[in-house]
């Protein structure tokens, strides 16, 4: 057994046993104690988290939940992983960004030359363009960790109506159009709400965790399928041909969109009441290409916004 094979088998042995000592390794691999010590030192320098204990009952152990067993990838699988990584490069911030970068560097470093060549060609021929926003999301990883561990966090949030402090329990994070969002249960409003990650200016773990909720099936996928308990209204929007074409690529209107034979479209689905304000802002950009039939509240929001714009420009002609 050559050195590379021995290092691999030692690592696999450490994964399989909770604890081991030098004598066990020397007997299993038929090498001297000095050789095993050199092997363990080399594995440690490669980042393997080894822990040693002195004494009669001492020995070595691999810190649990800190290391994955060796995984072998084909050239195509390796290139596919870097393809996924390239799709995220346009975002100025990512959850666990430093860890992602470290993992990719290790993966690339130990890839054979032929795989590296394919990866470099991939970078020259595939581009995932993400709209640049220039907005910081310093608490993105904290939001994701809170959602994974079911923790309540206290946030300071900058909304259009002002700054507020509230306790939330994040469901997860997702990205759309270059922005990061965090659906979460808001204890202030007593219902799930959607928060922009870049508008969170402070975050701490809440002292009182006794209110944590964990209803079955309450995860990020439920946010998009409408399963979280939110007050909803029937949404009906009629679209011109041009409006239907635009709505196909609009994340807020594509769901529930039906395009008729003549090219016109209709959006018909349930919409959360808390989402109507965002819908109104989006529909304002459609102008006459979209007409809201229901709900009445959304029509009122659009009229209010249109009146505000009309008043803003009413005196533009007289130099005021």
PDB file of C-alpha atoms in Angstrom, residues 7 16 25 58 80 83 134 145 156 158 209 215 230 233-234 237 259 264 269 281 288 312:
ATOM      1  CA  UNK A   7      -3.599   8.200   4.156  1.00  0.00           C
ATOM      2  CA  UNK A  16     -15.548   4.542  11.229  1.00  0.00           C
ATOM      3  CA  UNK A  25      -3.052   1.908  13.512  1.00  0.00           C
ATOM      4  CA  UNK A  58      -5.907   8.338  25.786  1.00  0.00           C
ATOM      5  CA  UNK A  80     -21.131  20.354 -12.690  1.00  0.00           C
ATOM      6  CA  UNK A  83     -21.134  25.258 -12.782  1.00  0.00           C
ATOM      7  CA  UNK A 134     -24.840  47.233  -4.300  1.00  0.00           C
ATOM      8  CA  UNK A 145     -28.551  29.685  10.767  1.00  0.00           C
ATOM      9  CA  UNK A 156     -33.985  46.220  13.553  1.00  0.00           C
ATOM     10  CA  UNK A 158     -35.838  49.648   7.877  1.00  0.00           C
ATOM     11  CA  UNK A 209     -36.831  31.389  23.109  1.00  0.00           C
ATOM     12  CA  UNK A 215     -45.633  23.529  13.034  1.00  0.00           C
ATOM     13  CA  UNK A 230     -51.663  33.963   6.068  1.00  0.00           C
ATOM     14  CA  UNK A 233     -57.542  37.209  -1.145  1.00  0.00           C
ATOM     15  CA  UNK A 234     -58.412  36.084  -4.657  1.00  0.00           C
ATOM     16  CA  UNK A 237     -55.430  40.453 -13.153  1.00  0.00           C
ATOM     17  CA  UNK A 259     -52.083  32.924 -21.725  1.00  0.00           C
ATOM     18  CA  UNK A 264     -53.660  38.091 -23.833  1.00  0.00           C
ATOM     19  CA  UNK A 269     -54.560  32.775  -7.763  1.00  0.00           C
ATOM     20  CA  UNK A 281     -45.621  48.661  -6.805  1.00  0.00           C
ATOM     21  CA  UNK A 288     -52.336  50.016 -19.015  1.00  0.00           C
ATOM     22  CA  UNK A 312     -46.376  65.259  -7.681  1.00  0.00           C
TER      23      UNK A 312
END
